[in-house]
């Protein structure tokens, strides 16, 4: 195992062109084969391939994964099925126009990536612009770790939101029910179900807070694109559906956001209606591990002062 400080590696952006060169044959590649071929295309030595992250994964392979992810967000690569990749016309264009190398600035001018960027920015606790002006010496090591985690979660969150917006409506409704159950609603027996469909009366799911279903939370889940914000009239209709079911509590979840009028209306009515927008939805899914999984964990150590007393 080699030390990355002693064995320099290309930046993750530097692996984008090698990956596109591998894919330019037009075939469908598995992720494992694509990474292996990209290592060859980039001319990685055995010593470079042996450089490991602290968590035990090969560093060069991790950087290639980031390159593939960004190319996918830019729609230079498409995924015809789980774990498979193939090049698109956009990918061929990038390869032809930037044969000597790509970085994020080249992707940011593409419509697909331009749509992705605001999602990522909205999920980042510290904006990229502010972050870029910070000097590492101004932050202690813990702050640097936390900033790195924030950036990773923003990347994952933006991709998660894109997946949610592309989901079948019934699957999205089921995901929302699963999230609320993971949050602890529905008790130990996980009493919750999707009821959306024709004739659902404006309700997509229901969670029983007690065994007899005397205390219920009703759910409405709407997949909307960025900018298609939920207005007051839609929330009023949901409240009407709650009253029709004899319920006083509801959760309205959307992959977009809510207008100010919608938020003001929901805050001022006797019924308890919680509004969850795209940012809060994604953060909750990451927190409660719905649609995501833990890839790495890191321990931060400190001296045990009691040991030396």
XYZ file of N, CA, C and O in Angstrom, residues 99-189:
364
model
N -10.075 17.351 -25.974
C -9.305 16.103 -25.929
C -8.178 16.122 -24.903
O -7.731 15.064 -24.457
N -7.722 17.332 -24.529
C -6.591 17.421 -23.608
C -7.004 17.440 -22.139
O -6.149 17.398 -21.255
N -8.314 17.536 -21.877
C -8.739 17.515 -20.481
C -10.027 18.273 -20.238
O -10.347 19.242 -20.949
N -10.776 17.814 -19.231
C -12.036 18.433 -18.839
C -11.954 18.831 -17.378
O -11.259 18.198 -16.586
N -12.695 19.878 -17.024
C -12.924 20.145 -15.610
C -14.360 20.622 -15.459
O -15.121 20.668 -16.430
N -14.740 20.971 -14.251
C -16.140 21.305 -13.986
C -16.619 22.517 -14.781
O -17.798 22.608 -15.132
N -15.731 23.449 -15.075
C -16.145 24.652 -15.802
C -16.692 24.298 -17.179
O -17.583 24.987 -17.696
N -16.190 23.222 -17.790
C -16.690 22.797 -19.085
C -18.075 22.152 -18.962
O -18.881 22.226 -19.889
N -18.324 21.534 -17.834
C -19.623 20.894 -17.627
C -20.703 21.896 -17.235
O -21.874 21.719 -17.575
N -20.312 22.949 -16.530
C -21.282 23.894 -15.993
C -22.057 24.645 -17.075
O -23.131 25.178 -16.809
N -21.521 24.698 -18.290
C -22.220 25.401 -19.374
C -23.250 24.502 -20.047
O -24.031 24.974 -20.885
N -23.285 23.235 -19.702
C -24.251 22.309 -20.292
C -25.584 22.405 -19.570
O -25.619 22.495 -18.339
N -26.716 22.395 -20.300
C -28.037 22.552 -19.662
C -28.300 21.551 -18.542
O -28.804 21.928 -17.484
N -27.963 20.278 -18.770
C -28.247 19.265 -17.750
C -27.474 19.535 -16.470
O -28.007 19.410 -15.365
N -26.221 19.932 -16.605
C -25.406 20.199 -15.423
C -25.808 21.519 -14.777
O -25.760 21.658 -13.554
N -26.217 22.479 -15.600
C -26.684 23.759 -15.074
C -27.932 23.555 -14.217
O -28.137 24.257 -13.221
N -28.763 22.585 -14.580
C -29.950 22.277 -13.786
C -29.559 21.598 -12.475
O -30.176 21.811 -11.438
N -28.515 20.808 -12.522
C -28.052 20.087 -11.329
C -27.385 21.008 -10.319
O -27.553 20.838 -9.108
N -26.655 22.021 -10.784
C -25.880 22.871 -9.893
C -26.712 23.561 -8.810
O -26.308 23.584 -7.652
N -27.884 24.168 -9.150
C -28.676 24.791 -8.085
C -29.141 23.781 -7.037
O -29.286 24.126 -5.867
N -29.403 22.541 -7.443
C -29.798 21.517 -6.478
C -28.681 21.317 -5.472
O -28.890 21.275 -4.270
N -27.464 21.198 -5.983
C -26.305 20.968 -5.125
C -26.076 22.178 -4.216
O -25.826 22.028 -3.013
N -26.182 23.376 -4.788
C -25.945 24.583 -4.001
C -26.966 24.719 -2.880
O -26.641 25.135 -1.769
N -28.217 24.355 -3.167
C -29.263 24.456 -2.161
C -29.095 23.486 -1.025
O -29.672 23.653 0.053
N -28.310 22.437 -1.234
C -28.114 21.413 -0.212
C -26.779 21.558 0.502
O -26.467 20.779 1.390
N -25.978 22.566 0.125
C -24.667 22.765 0.724
C -24.781 23.793 1.836
O -25.280 24.889 1.620
N -24.300 23.448 3.030
C -24.404 24.369 4.156
C -23.538 25.602 3.943
O -23.888 26.698 4.346
N -22.397 25.432 3.306
C -21.496 26.535 3.005
C -21.353 26.632 1.498
O -20.991 25.675 0.856
N -21.675 27.792 0.938
C -21.661 27.906 -0.508
C -20.276 27.660 -1.070
O -19.264 27.901 -0.420
N -20.247 27.165 -2.304
C -18.968 26.865 -2.948
C -18.118 28.124 -3.080
O -16.896 28.083 -2.951
N -18.785 29.256 -3.313
C -18.024 30.498 -3.481
C -17.322 30.890 -2.188
O -16.137 31.226 -2.180
N -18.052 30.808 -1.074
C -17.444 31.127 0.215
C -16.368 30.115 0.543
O -15.285 30.453 1.022
N -16.672 28.852 0.255
C -15.730 27.788 0.574
C -14.409 27.972 -0.159
O -13.339 27.743 0.383
N -14.492 28.389 -1.431
C -13.277 28.524 -2.225
C -12.392 29.644 -1.707
O -11.190 29.644 -1.951
N -12.955 30.597 -0.994
C -12.181 31.716 -0.477
C -11.541 31.406 0.867
O -10.721 32.148 1.361
N -11.975 30.301 1.455
C -11.397 29.916 2.732
C -10.043 29.253 2.517
O -9.875 28.431 1.630
N -9.109 29.592 3.371
C -7.810 28.945 3.338
C -7.809 27.824 4.362
O -8.351 27.977 5.455
N -7.224 26.677 4.005
C -7.214 25.549 4.921
C -6.619 25.924 6.278
O -7.014 25.396 7.307
N -5.648 26.856 6.287
C -5.029 27.232 7.544
C -6.010 27.962 8.464
O -5.789 28.070 9.666
N -7.095 28.507 7.900
C -8.063 29.233 8.702
C -9.051 28.294 9.383
O -9.831 28.721 10.234
N -9.054 27.023 9.016
C -10.003 26.060 9.588
C -9.228 24.977 10.328
O -8.189 24.518 9.865
N -9.757 24.579 11.470
C -9.112 23.491 12.177
C -9.454 22.181 11.468
O -10.367 22.129 10.627
N -8.727 21.086 11.769
C -8.942 19.819 11.062
C -10.383 19.306 11.132
O -10.895 18.741 10.167
N -11.043 19.499 12.278
C -12.429 19.031 12.409
C -13.332 19.795 11.448
O -14.213 19.214 10.803
N -13.121 21.109 11.332
C -13.915 21.901 10.385
C -13.699 21.422 8.959
O -14.641 21.368 8.157
N -12.468 21.066 8.624
C -12.187 20.581 7.282
C -12.907 19.268 7.008
O -13.460 19.058 5.922
N -12.930 18.385 8.014
C -13.659 17.119 7.859
C -15.151 17.386 7.674
O -15.798 16.820 6.791
N -15.711 18.270 8.503
C -17.134 18.575 8.419
C -17.486 19.218 7.083
O -18.531 18.922 6.492
N -16.608 20.112 6.594
C -16.846 20.733 5.290
C -16.845 19.675 4.185
O -17.660 19.724 3.256
N -15.911 18.723 4.285
C -15.850 17.658 3.290
C -17.103 16.804 3.303
O -17.651 16.456 2.249
N -17.604 16.474 4.491
C -18.830 15.684 4.605
C -20.008 16.449 4.024
O -20.858 15.893 3.325
N -20.066 17.759 4.306
C -21.142 18.582 3.748
C -21.130 18.544 2.224
O -22.177 18.445 1.571
N -19.940 18.625 1.633
C -19.851 18.627 0.175
C -20.275 17.278 -0.402
O -20.978 17.223 -1.410
N -19.858 16.198 0.246
C -20.252 14.867 -0.230
C -21.757 14.703 -0.130
O -22.413 14.216 -1.056
N -22.348 15.129 0.997
C -23.792 14.979 1.162
C -24.564 15.851 0.175
O -25.639 15.461 -0.288
N -24.002 17.012 -0.156
C -24.656 17.859 -1.156
C -24.651 17.186 -2.522
O -25.638 17.237 -3.253
N -23.535 16.551 -2.877
C -23.458 15.836 -4.155
C -24.474 14.698 -4.194
O -25.229 14.535 -5.158
N -24.497 13.899 -3.126
C -25.424 12.769 -3.062
C -26.860 13.268 -3.030
O -27.745 12.714 -3.691
N -27.102 14.331 -2.264
C -28.455 14.867 -2.155
C -28.998 15.372 -3.474
O -30.171 15.157 -3.805
N -28.151 16.051 -4.253
C -28.592 16.551 -5.554
C -28.951 15.402 -6.496
O -29.956 15.456 -7.208
N -28.136 14.355 -6.485
C -28.431 13.206 -7.335
C -29.678 12.467 -6.845
O -30.501 12.006 -7.638
N -29.830 12.388 -5.527
C -31.014 11.751 -4.958
C -32.272 12.492 -5.374
O -33.280 11.872 -5.740
N -32.240 13.817 -5.355
C -33.400 14.608 -5.743
C -33.751 14.395 -7.210
O -34.931 14.292 -7.580
N -32.737 14.310 -8.067
C -32.996 14.024 -9.480
C -33.665 12.666 -9.649
O -34.585 12.511 -10.453
N -33.220 11.683 -8.884
C -33.820 10.347 -8.965
C -35.270 10.380 -8.492
O -36.141 9.726 -9.076
N -35.545 11.119 -7.434
C -36.908 11.212 -6.914
C -37.842 11.836 -7.944
O -38.978 11.390 -8.117
N -37.361 12.870 -8.616
C -38.200 13.547 -9.605
C -38.484 12.666 -10.818
O -39.478 12.871 -11.518
N -37.604 11.701 -11.065
C -37.798 10.797 -12.205
C -38.543 9.521 -11.823
O -38.828 8.693 -12.675
N -38.880 9.365 -10.561
C -39.525 8.157 -10.056
C -40.960 8.011 -10.568
O -41.650 8.991 -10.841
N -41.403 6.762 -10.655
C -42.824 6.509 -10.870
C -43.598 7.086 -9.682
O -43.165 6.934 -8.531
N -44.728 7.751 -9.904
C -45.462 8.383 -8.795
C -45.789 7.436 -7.646
O -45.661 7.804 -6.475
N -46.181 6.214 -7.959
C -46.537 5.274 -6.898
C -45.314 4.899 -6.064
O -45.406 4.747 -4.837
N -44.148 4.772 -6.713
C -42.922 4.465 -5.975
C -42.502 5.636 -5.101
O -41.998 5.452 -3.988
N -42.711 6.849 -5.604
C -42.384 8.025 -4.807
C -43.277 8.096 -3.569
O -42.813 8.379 -2.463
N -44.560 7.815 -3.746
C -45.474 7.812 -2.604
C -45.051 6.773 -1.578
O -45.080 7.025 -0.368
N -44.646 5.589 -2.048
C -44.198 4.543 -1.133
C -42.915 4.956 -0.409
O -42.744 4.672 0.777
N -42.027 5.649 -1.106
C -40.783 6.128 -0.503
C -41.071 7.104 0.620
O -40.428 7.066 1.682
N -42.033 7.988 0.390
C -42.388 8.973 1.404
C -42.954 8.284 2.654
O -42.622 8.647 3.787
N -43.799 7.286 2.460
C -44.332 6.537 3.600
C -43.194 5.856 4.350
O -43.126 5.889 5.586
N -42.277 5.248 3.620
C -41.143 4.565 4.241
C -40.299 5.543 5.044
O -39.823 5.212 6.144
N -40.095 6.754 4.525
C -39.311 7.756 5.241
C -39.961 8.094 6.581
O -39.283 8.121 7.625
N -41.261 8.339 6.592
C -41.931 8.704 7.838
C -41.896 7.559 8.848
O -41.771 7.782 10.054
N -41.981 6.329 8.355
C -41.868 5.181 9.249
C -40.466 5.098 9.841
O -40.292 4.811 11.028
N -39.436 5.367 9.018
C -38.067 5.358 9.510
C -37.851 6.457 10.553
O -37.013 6.327 11.448
N -38.606 7.534 10.440
C -38.492 8.636 11.385
C -39.163 8.320 12.717
O -39.068 9.107 13.666
N -39.865 7.197 12.789
C -40.467 6.785 14.052
C -41.969 6.872 14.109
O -42.583 6.439 15.100
N -42.592 7.416 13.084
C -44.046 7.459 13.054
C -44.584 6.061 12.730
O -43.955 5.294 12.016
N -45.747 5.745 13.268
C -46.324 4.428 13.023
C -45.936 3.402 14.068
O -46.399 2.256 14.015
N -45.113 3.800 15.043
C -44.766 2.912 16.135
C -43.883 1.747 15.730
O -43.438 1.636 14.590
N -43.654 0.864 16.694
C -42.783 -0.283 16.460
C -43.352 -1.240 15.433
O -42.609 -1.990 14.790
N -44.658 -1.226 15.261
C -45.302 -2.128 14.303
C -45.295 -1.587 12.878
O -45.810 -2.233 11.966
